[in-house]
């Protein structure tokens, strides 16, 4: 920091020593208190990860392959998470397919087309408000519109991955819009001016210059939103995801299952954690958590790495 | 070769090109309207059944011994009190930790330290809430809460509150850090120039200057804590009903957990009249509470954006 330092006593710099207080115990303590809070958070994270690893180890260490490939059952020793994995996979897929184009197009509209009028301000406020709506309320939306809505319910087939995916798409839409809009805002104006200057139309400038430049930022936001969707449980409970036993055992690539009853990783974890039996409650739940965390952290770290590279490129 | 007449329409370009431009604009604005449609649909899905509940419910059952939706007893005090308890405990945990983390990262950390420590918050932000629920039930409740308070039940609201708090630390830290970095460097330099120490500058100059952003951070985090479902649903210790209590060491149901419980009673979300409609009524209350808080927070955020 910028505090003056006295190099040698008795030299002409010595005048400064009168100005310098001897020690700043309060300041040092304050600094350590702040750092301590951050380190405490780190410790909590380490304890959390350690606890689930230790709890899940009996399964992860002995029958991981079996755990990943068998379905839900009535005994902890023979239960697996394959239905949860498949459910979460299809949920993420549907969420991404619906929310990305909608969200990115909204962001393009807000940043490139909308004039600073009442309509744009209203949309903007609305999006920020949507981002704060509790996820369980999105579950009500999903239940009323996508599961039971006249017409829509017949298309989605009721409590299915299709309906749940659409609900999660609504849930992450504000996140996709906000992060994409930020990325687009970061594109230098000169890039657009240069494009228009050589005769490109607005859409050509957006498609060929703005979007490629903003792509890493947009991708970061979309990856984070998929991670968010993968970890959400509350809306799925409201929609009527299966929390008990499931007989259906379709293959991974059987697309027809998006219109069948379903479960998902967070739901499997919740159901197991609430069981009275130790085997389900501890071993199975923790093992499933480890798998879910691995998946979510993989997406998150991909997003962080992308963003760091993106920032470096801009600086360089 | 014929000469073409040049006028202003030539500059405008090909008609097909113009039409395509217009079409693109329409598509983009339609997409932007989708978010409004989502809002409208949320309100639509809440209001109808919530209204039906208000019209049909016997008001005496709204103040009773507890929350027993399947027996037609809907004591709102039970779930509102539990929500407030959990939210308050969450904020007691998250506000100091999140704020301190933000101050350290924005005022003290060297760029390299920042690069190492910031991901800690980002990883924590990415941890799904069901995981925090499991952690609250399996670690916080037995190892911390019951050790500190011997009268605590094995699963209790306090443990759930701490879990929700851990979940909101990254949120507070990230909004607060934005608010702190928005404070102009010149204020810090002026303070140091007058001889203030780093700590004094931070506490007396930077924090007060960022106050509107910090307030926003706390309001947003409170709203998030109110809306958090899974931690309480897993760790709160109440299956699908709860006796009225104001004691955080007892099991309980928050508004959100009560909704999840009503919905998960059977694998098919259905059920008879009022029980099912109470879901929507509580959801509507929740929506109003969080929306009000988010709108207030938005005001504060805009204020710090305007100031600097």
XYZ file of C-alpha atoms in Angstrom:
624
model
C 0.000 0.000 0.000
C 0.977 3.613 -0.197
C 2.203 4.124 3.357
C 5.556 5.953 3.443
C 8.394 3.720 4.590
C 11.453 4.886 6.408
C 14.515 3.271 4.980
C 17.310 4.253 7.369
C 17.122 5.905 10.734
C 19.055 9.149 10.963
C 18.967 9.962 7.278
C 16.941 12.791 5.837
C 13.953 10.465 5.409
C 13.749 10.289 9.187
C 11.371 13.254 9.219
C 8.722 10.821 8.068
C 9.033 8.656 11.161
C 7.288 11.365 13.102
C 4.368 11.060 10.766
C 4.252 7.295 10.860
C 2.377 5.706 13.725
C 4.237 2.880 15.357
C 1.821 0.076 14.693
C -1.687 -0.281 13.454
C -3.000 -3.203 15.451
C -6.631 -2.339 14.727
C -5.953 -2.220 11.019
C -4.133 -5.542 11.010
C -6.904 -7.177 13.049
C -9.536 -5.761 10.727
C -7.725 -7.128 7.706
C -7.439 -10.561 9.298
C -11.076 -10.496 10.311
C -12.080 -9.892 6.706
C -9.737 -12.540 5.346
C -10.908 -14.840 8.142
C -14.522 -14.598 6.980
C -13.509 -15.556 3.493
C -11.364 -18.426 4.755
C -14.242 -19.558 6.986
C -16.434 -19.796 3.894
C -13.693 -21.833 2.238
C -13.555 -24.149 5.257
C -17.331 -24.614 5.140
C -17.077 -25.558 1.483
C -14.293 -28.044 2.191
C -16.215 -29.586 5.117
C -19.336 -29.844 2.968
C -17.526 -31.571 0.123
C -15.620 -33.779 2.572
C -18.811 -34.823 4.335
C -20.595 -35.907 1.162
C -17.487 -37.720 -0.084
C -17.089 -39.609 3.197
C -20.804 -40.415 3.380
C -20.966 -41.479 -0.237
C -17.712 -43.421 -0.270
C -19.217 -46.839 0.643
C -21.110 -46.680 -2.641
C -18.729 -44.672 -4.797
C -15.821 -46.895 -3.834
C -17.497 -50.263 -4.217
C -20.368 -50.236 -6.705
C -20.142 -47.015 -8.690
C -20.894 -48.590 -12.074
C -23.856 -50.441 -10.665
C -25.087 -47.299 -8.880
C -24.990 -45.320 -12.124
C -26.778 -47.963 -14.171
C -29.566 -49.344 -11.989
C -32.884 -47.769 -11.176
C -34.627 -46.761 -7.973
C -35.481 -49.670 -5.718
C -36.844 -50.545 -2.339
C -33.469 -51.514 -0.840
C -30.593 -49.060 -0.467
C -27.982 -51.664 -1.467
C -29.547 -52.307 -4.846
C -30.844 -48.835 -5.698
C -29.252 -46.694 -8.366
C -29.719 -43.336 -10.011
C -30.019 -44.103 -13.698
C -33.555 -42.681 -13.933
C -32.448 -39.538 -12.139
C -29.507 -39.097 -14.489
C -31.673 -39.592 -17.555
C -34.315 -37.212 -16.212
C -31.774 -34.503 -15.486
C -30.155 -35.009 -18.882
C -33.431 -34.515 -20.741
C -34.452 -31.595 -18.500
C -31.189 -29.786 -19.252
C -31.568 -30.527 -22.951
C -35.125 -29.185 -23.164
C -34.279 -26.182 -21.000
C -31.308 -25.324 -23.200
C -33.188 -25.767 -26.468
C -36.023 -23.491 -25.324
C -34.279 -20.920 -23.139
C -31.137 -20.222 -25.187
C -32.689 -18.995 -28.434
C -35.420 -17.091 -26.599
C -33.016 -15.559 -24.115
C -30.342 -14.606 -26.614
C -32.921 -13.144 -29.009
C -34.417 -11.098 -26.134
C -30.966 -9.844 -25.222
C -30.311 -8.852 -28.847
C -33.597 -6.987 -28.931
C -32.916 -5.177 -25.656
C -29.362 -4.181 -26.552
C -29.498 -3.640 -30.310
C -33.047 -2.761 -31.306
C -34.936 -1.340 -28.352
C -34.906 2.412 -28.048
C -34.707 3.806 -24.560
C -38.457 4.037 -24.260
C -41.102 2.941 -21.831
C -41.462 -0.517 -23.415
C -37.773 -1.373 -23.082
C -37.652 -0.085 -19.504
C -40.687 -2.161 -18.671
C -39.228 -5.332 -20.194
C -35.969 -4.673 -18.386
C -37.659 -4.218 -15.005
C -39.825 -7.249 -15.645
C -36.798 -9.439 -16.376
C -34.977 -8.349 -13.247
C -38.103 -9.003 -11.233
C -38.532 -12.455 -12.786
C -34.967 -13.294 -11.802
C -35.999 -12.822 -8.166
C -39.159 -14.935 -8.212
C -38.661 -17.995 -5.971
C -38.197 -21.213 -7.921
C -41.105 -22.881 -6.131
C -43.423 -20.269 -7.664
C -42.187 -21.302 -11.108
C -43.353 -24.754 -10.073
C -46.881 -23.379 -9.753
C -46.572 -21.854 -13.208
C -45.458 -25.224 -14.565
C -48.248 -27.086 -12.808
C -51.006 -24.759 -13.986
C -49.816 -24.061 -17.513
C -47.522 -26.834 -18.719
C -48.984 -29.794 -16.815
C -52.673 -28.961 -16.692
C -53.063 -26.067 -19.103
C -55.814 -26.709 -21.639
C -54.166 -27.843 -24.860
C -50.619 -27.513 -23.558
C -51.134 -30.315 -21.058
C -52.141 -32.654 -23.851
C -48.981 -31.814 -25.786
C -46.596 -32.210 -22.839
C -48.412 -35.294 -21.549
C -48.850 -33.991 -17.983
C -46.135 -34.454 -15.360
C -43.335 -35.191 -17.786
C -39.779 -34.036 -18.547
C -41.305 -32.010 -21.383
C -43.473 -29.948 -19.011
C -40.675 -29.706 -16.444
C -38.139 -28.655 -19.075
C -40.416 -25.850 -20.250
C -40.860 -24.731 -16.643
C -37.120 -24.708 -16.003
C -36.662 -22.815 -19.269
C -38.934 -20.064 -17.884
C -36.931 -20.182 -14.656
C -33.528 -19.663 -16.288
C -34.762 -17.321 -19.027
C -34.050 -14.141 -17.016
C -30.523 -15.364 -16.221
C -29.821 -16.116 -19.880
C -31.189 -12.710 -20.937
C -29.268 -10.734 -18.308
C -25.897 -12.410 -18.954
C -26.298 -12.321 -22.740
C -27.308 -8.662 -22.637
C -24.218 -7.896 -20.561
C -21.990 -9.707 -23.046
C -23.554 -7.845 -25.978
C -23.204 -4.519 -24.163
C -19.481 -5.219 -23.856
C -18.995 -5.277 -27.623
C -17.203 -2.059 -28.684
C -19.368 0.378 -30.665
C -16.619 0.826 -33.262
C -17.183 -2.758 -34.351
C -20.794 -1.983 -35.191
C -19.930 1.346 -36.825
C -17.309 -0.313 -38.998
C -19.831 -2.917 -40.099
C -22.512 -0.377 -40.937
C -19.842 1.770 -42.597
C -19.057 -0.868 -45.206
C -22.735 -1.306 -46.014
C -23.836 -4.184 -43.802
C -27.399 -4.160 -42.564
C -28.135 -4.119 -38.876
C -28.840 -7.841 -38.775
C -25.660 -8.621 -40.723
C -23.646 -6.597 -38.220
C -25.265 -8.429 -35.313
C -24.929 -11.872 -36.861
C -21.402 -11.526 -38.225
C -19.721 -9.193 -35.743
C -21.586 -8.572 -32.499
C -22.593 -12.163 -31.735
C -19.216 -13.784 -32.506
C -17.500 -11.166 -30.345
C -19.967 -11.654 -27.481
C -20.128 -15.441 -27.878
C -17.825 -16.423 -24.969
C -19.771 -14.188 -22.573
C -23.095 -15.530 -23.792
C -21.841 -19.103 -23.560
C -20.700 -18.512 -19.975
C -24.171 -17.334 -18.995
C -25.895 -20.216 -20.734
C -23.632 -22.813 -19.111
C -24.352 -21.316 -15.681
C -28.071 -21.404 -16.360
C -27.981 -25.084 -17.358
C -26.097 -25.802 -14.129
C -28.807 -23.965 -12.259
C -31.538 -25.968 -14.000
C -29.772 -29.238 -13.201
C -29.766 -28.444 -9.487
C -33.345 -27.213 -9.122
C -35.727 -29.459 -7.211
C -38.544 -27.258 -5.916
C -40.334 -26.653 -9.244
C -40.096 -30.361 -10.094
C -41.777 -31.343 -6.833
C -44.682 -29.039 -7.638
C -44.919 -30.373 -11.174
C -45.221 -33.890 -9.817
C -41.924 -35.568 -10.467
C -41.851 -39.145 -9.177
C -40.419 -39.296 -5.664
C -41.078 -42.956 -4.919
C -40.282 -46.004 -6.963
C -40.222 -46.044 -10.692
C -40.710 -49.040 -12.892
C -39.998 -47.530 -16.295
C -36.513 -48.277 -17.566
C -36.250 -46.915 -21.098
C -32.946 -46.620 -22.911
C -30.983 -43.367 -22.859
C -31.719 -42.532 -26.470
C -35.446 -43.263 -26.250
C -36.790 -39.760 -26.864
C -40.343 -40.906 -26.121
C -39.553 -40.696 -22.407
C -39.876 -36.905 -22.454
C -43.609 -37.562 -22.383
C -43.501 -40.207 -19.638
C -43.445 -39.804 -15.858
C -39.995 -38.844 -14.668
C -37.618 -38.129 -11.845
C -34.384 -36.124 -11.689
C -31.163 -36.081 -9.678
C -32.174 -33.373 -7.157
C -35.484 -35.155 -6.619
C -33.815 -38.518 -6.037
C -31.484 -36.863 -3.521
C -34.372 -35.148 -1.724
C -36.447 -38.316 -1.564
C -33.525 -40.320 -0.196
C -32.441 -37.658 2.305
C -35.949 -37.669 3.747
C -36.082 -41.459 4.146
C -35.824 -42.832 7.675
C -33.480 -45.692 6.637
C -29.785 -44.825 7.195
C -28.773 -46.576 3.964
C -30.925 -44.301 1.810
C -30.592 -41.217 3.977
C -26.794 -41.203 4.214
C -24.957 -43.484 1.774
C -27.252 -43.290 -1.224
C -28.156 -39.616 -0.874
C -24.501 -38.605 -0.474
C -23.337 -40.712 -3.411
C -26.018 -39.141 -5.611
C -24.974 -35.689 -4.348
C -21.361 -36.332 -5.358
C -22.485 -37.207 -8.887
C -24.746 -34.133 -9.117
C -22.064 -31.809 -7.739
C -19.516 -33.187 -10.198
C -21.870 -32.455 -13.076
C -22.797 -28.960 -11.854
C -19.224 -28.003 -10.976
C -18.034 -29.227 -14.355
C -20.466 -26.826 -16.035
C -19.575 -24.015 -13.625
C -15.830 -24.378 -14.031
C -16.211 -24.534 -17.798
C -18.036 -21.223 -17.506
C -15.344 -19.690 -15.270
C -12.511 -20.853 -17.527
C -14.303 -19.433 -20.553
C -14.850 -16.103 -18.859
C -11.241 -15.837 -17.738
C -9.973 -16.528 -21.233
C -12.458 -14.012 -22.562
C -11.281 -11.319 -20.130
C -7.656 -12.010 -20.969
C -8.344 -11.699 -24.679
C -10.004 -8.319 -24.173
C -7.145 -7.049 -22.048
C -4.486 -8.311 -24.442
C -25.093 -1.492 -70.671
C -27.911 0.681 -69.454
C -27.535 3.469 -67.015
C -29.531 3.155 -63.829
C -31.296 6.024 -62.215
C -29.913 6.591 -58.715
C -32.134 7.953 -56.029
C -32.560 7.584 -52.305
C -34.285 4.188 -52.578
C -31.171 2.729 -54.207
C -29.176 3.570 -51.109
C -31.728 1.850 -48.974
C -30.841 -1.326 -50.783
C -32.616 -4.354 -52.024
C -36.290 -4.708 -51.076
C -35.774 -8.322 -50.030
C -32.968 -7.232 -47.765
C -35.185 -4.613 -46.147
C -37.941 -7.126 -45.653
C -35.547 -9.529 -43.997
C -34.366 -6.780 -41.653
C -37.912 -6.054 -40.610
C -38.660 -9.727 -40.112
C -35.613 -10.141 -37.864
C -36.666 -7.182 -35.762
C -40.162 -8.616 -35.316
C -38.744 -11.995 -34.265
C -36.412 -10.388 -31.730
C -39.111 -8.237 -30.185
C -41.436 -11.239 -30.016
C -38.738 -13.114 -28.111
C -38.340 -10.188 -25.748
C -42.078 -10.229 -25.099
C -41.803 -13.854 -23.980
C -40.510 -12.673 -20.617
C -43.632 -10.562 -20.176
C -45.735 -13.570 -21.109
C -43.979 -15.576 -18.386
C -44.836 -12.910 -15.807
C -48.450 -12.796 -16.919
C -48.717 -16.585 -16.774
C -47.176 -16.683 -13.280
C -49.723 -14.207 -11.979
C -52.544 -15.979 -13.829
C -51.623 -19.368 -12.358
C -51.421 -17.963 -8.842
C -54.412 -15.679 -8.731
C -57.282 -17.957 -9.767
C -56.786 -20.740 -7.228
C -55.577 -18.345 -4.538
C -58.778 -16.397 -4.930
C -60.799 -19.608 -4.743
C -59.002 -20.418 -1.493
C -59.749 -17.016 0.020
C -63.408 -17.290 -0.933
C -63.908 -20.838 0.345
C -61.731 -21.111 3.407
C -63.179 -20.865 6.868
C -61.251 -17.953 8.372
C -61.174 -19.587 11.782
C -58.879 -22.272 10.377
C -56.301 -19.623 9.418
C -55.469 -19.071 13.081
C -55.301 -22.424 14.779
C -52.874 -24.865 16.398
C -50.619 -25.307 13.409
C -50.265 -26.048 9.706
C -52.176 -29.255 8.942
C -53.376 -28.750 5.366
C -54.647 -32.315 5.022
C -56.915 -31.824 8.028
C -58.154 -28.467 6.829
C -56.159 -26.438 9.360
C -54.176 -23.642 7.773
C -52.589 -21.613 10.557
C -50.710 -18.997 8.591
C -48.774 -17.828 11.659
C -46.986 -21.176 11.759
C -45.496 -21.003 8.299
C -44.936 -17.234 8.297
C -43.151 -17.412 11.665
C -40.990 -20.311 10.462
C -40.146 -18.348 7.317
C -39.115 -15.323 9.368
C -37.045 -17.445 11.769
C -35.186 -19.183 8.953
C -34.668 -15.923 7.074
C -33.382 -14.109 10.140
C -30.920 -16.861 11.038
C -29.825 -17.018 7.414
C -29.138 -13.299 7.352
C -27.270 -13.377 10.673
C -24.963 -15.964 9.085
C -24.759 -14.565 5.575
C -24.707 -10.786 6.047
C -21.419 -10.449 8.008
C -19.646 -13.231 6.102
C -20.799 -12.052 2.694
C -20.055 -8.412 3.419
C -16.621 -9.168 4.881
C -15.777 -11.316 1.869
C -16.836 -8.496 -0.455
C -14.829 -5.868 1.445
C -11.740 -8.066 1.460
C -11.990 -8.854 -2.237
C -12.648 -5.290 -3.298
C -10.443 -3.302 -0.871
C -7.649 -5.547 0.359
C -6.990 -8.525 -1.892
C -4.098 -8.306 -4.322
C -5.123 -9.366 -7.832
C -3.449 -12.747 -7.366
C -5.128 -13.480 -4.015
C -8.407 -12.426 -5.561
C -7.957 -14.880 -8.377
C -7.503 -17.685 -5.859
C -10.233 -16.716 -3.380
C -13.006 -15.522 -5.684
C -13.669 -19.010 -7.129
C -14.451 -20.204 -3.568
C -17.558 -18.029 -3.632
C -18.328 -19.031 -7.201
C -18.171 -22.736 -6.362
C -20.370 -22.199 -3.313
C -22.829 -20.277 -5.493
C -22.991 -23.259 -7.826
C -23.779 -25.833 -5.133
C -27.423 -26.917 -5.569
C -29.719 -26.161 -2.649
C -30.590 -29.834 -2.096
C -26.929 -30.359 -1.223
C -27.059 -27.607 1.400
C -30.221 -29.250 2.716
C -28.420 -32.545 3.128
C -25.461 -30.764 4.756
C -27.740 -28.916 7.178
C -29.459 -32.148 8.171
C -26.365 -34.320 8.351
C -23.707 -31.911 9.640
C -25.016 -28.568 10.904
C -27.876 -29.955 12.988
C -26.039 -32.770 14.835
C -22.551 -31.210 15.065
C -23.306 -27.541 15.632
C -26.866 -26.777 16.706
C -27.418 -29.694 19.108
C -23.928 -29.151 20.567
C -24.650 -25.502 21.271
C -28.225 -25.965 22.439
C -28.922 -29.242 24.174
C -32.670 -28.750 23.934
C -32.608 -28.728 20.126
C -34.477 -31.410 18.216
C -32.417 -33.590 15.824
C -33.816 -31.682 12.833
C -34.687 -28.054 13.439
C -35.311 -24.687 11.854
C -32.035 -23.239 13.134
C -29.962 -25.761 11.177
C -32.040 -25.082 8.077
C -31.536 -21.342 8.632
C -27.765 -21.748 8.779
C -27.927 -23.830 5.594
C -29.926 -21.131 3.806
C -27.434 -18.572 5.118
C -24.481 -20.427 3.602
C -26.383 -20.516 0.341
C -26.869 -16.729 0.296
C -23.268 -15.754 1.179
C -22.125 -15.706 -2.469
C -25.161 -13.647 -3.482
C -24.494 -10.945 -0.863
C -20.775 -10.989 -1.606
C -21.268 -10.547 -5.332
C -23.772 -7.658 -5.156
C -21.830 -5.971 -2.335
C -18.577 -6.272 -4.255
C -20.196 -4.627 -7.274
C -21.378 -1.795 -5.036
C -17.919 -1.351 -3.484
C -16.045 -1.370 -6.790
C -18.464 1.260 -8.077
C -17.190 3.708 -5.415
C -14.798 6.065 -7.256
C -11.100 5.641 -6.545
C -10.814 9.379 -5.958
C -12.780 9.087 -2.696
C -10.288 6.539 -1.370
C -7.345 8.614 -2.522
C -8.719 11.754 -0.918
C -9.198 9.894 2.350
C -5.669 8.466 2.312
C -4.392 11.887 1.362
C -5.863 13.306 4.545
C -3.942 10.683 6.468
C -6.658 8.133 7.096
C -5.595 4.567 7.445
C -6.857 1.829 5.197
C -9.310 0.608 7.834
C -10.659 4.100 8.461
C -11.003 4.737 4.740
C -12.856 1.470 4.315
C -15.195 1.902 7.256
C -15.818 5.637 7.111
C -15.590 6.426 3.412
C -16.054 3.398 1.171
C -18.805 1.581 3.071
C -20.989 4.685 3.580
C -20.486 5.635 -0.065
C -21.665 2.198 -1.166
C -24.549 2.055 1.279
C -27.360 1.913 -1.278
C -25.736 -1.010 -3.078
C -25.084 -2.809 0.194
C -28.703 -2.316 1.225
C -29.763 -3.796 -2.098
C -27.514 -6.793 -1.461
C -29.177 -7.476 1.887
C -32.689 -7.064 0.539
C -32.049 -9.356 -2.429
C -30.481 -11.937 -0.118
C -33.424 -11.732 2.282
C -35.823 -12.220 -0.587
C -33.781 -15.198 -1.775
C -33.780 -16.690 1.735
C -37.553 -16.311 1.986
C -37.971 -18.096 -1.333
C -35.516 -20.919 -0.641
C -37.346 -24.219 -0.535
C -35.223 -27.324 -0.550
C -32.957 -26.664 2.431
C -35.930 -26.332 4.770
C -37.863 -29.106 3.071
C -34.990 -31.518 3.702
C -33.536 -30.211 6.965
C -36.519 -28.516 8.610
C -37.637 -31.757 10.218
C -41.355 -31.462 9.555
C -42.924 -34.009 7.228
C -46.012 -32.282 5.894
C -47.505 -30.549 8.887
C -46.223 -28.532 11.826
C -47.401 -27.441 15.234
C -47.201 -23.717 15.721
C -43.898 -22.695 17.303
C -41.663 -19.654 17.574
C -38.714 -21.737 18.733
C -35.937 -22.141 16.155
C -34.752 -25.322 17.865
C -37.998 -27.098 16.973
C -38.826 -28.601 13.595
C -40.978 -26.470 11.358
C -42.289 -25.681 7.914
C -41.602 -22.444 6.073
C -44.025 -21.157 3.451
C -41.952 -22.685 0.665
C -41.471 -26.025 2.419
C -45.192 -26.123 3.162
C -45.875 -25.729 -0.545
C -43.464 -28.513 -1.444
C -45.045 -30.738 1.207
C -48.569 -30.189 -0.050
C -47.394 -30.976 -3.563
C -45.421 -34.094 -2.709
C -47.984 -35.823 -0.530
C -48.718 -38.120 -3.405
C -46.778 -38.625 -6.589
C -49.591 -37.017 -8.484
C -50.166 -33.433 -7.530
C -53.852 -33.423 -6.958
C -55.921 -33.691 -3.867
C -59.044 -32.317 -2.544
C -60.120 -28.741 -2.892
C -58.802 -26.534 -0.154
C -55.605 -28.463 0.585
C -54.578 -28.119 -3.010
C -55.675 -24.490 -3.238
C -53.713 -23.541 -0.120
C -50.628 -24.236 -2.226
C -51.575 -21.419 -4.560
C -52.548 -19.047 -1.784
C -49.201 -19.479 -0.020
C -47.448 -19.190 -3.388
C -49.252 -15.951 -4.050
C -48.236 -14.514 -0.653
C -44.665 -15.577 -1.335
C -44.727 -13.983 -4.763
C -46.004 -10.685 -3.350
C -43.405 -10.651 -0.561
C -40.426 -11.373 -2.768
C -41.592 -9.075 -5.560
C -41.971 -6.135 -3.184
C -38.494 -6.724 -1.811
C -36.973 -7.108 -5.258
C -38.571 -3.884 -6.458
C -37.238 -2.019 -3.417
C -33.779 -3.524 -3.961
C -33.953 -2.457 -7.579
C -34.502 1.138 -6.486
C -31.381 0.994 -4.337
C -29.297 -0.545 -7.096
C -30.383 2.144 -9.494
C -29.435 4.775 -6.960
C -25.831 3.633 -6.740
C -25.676 3.303 -10.515
C -26.799 6.920 -10.771
C -24.512 8.276 -8.091
C -21.323 7.027 -9.659
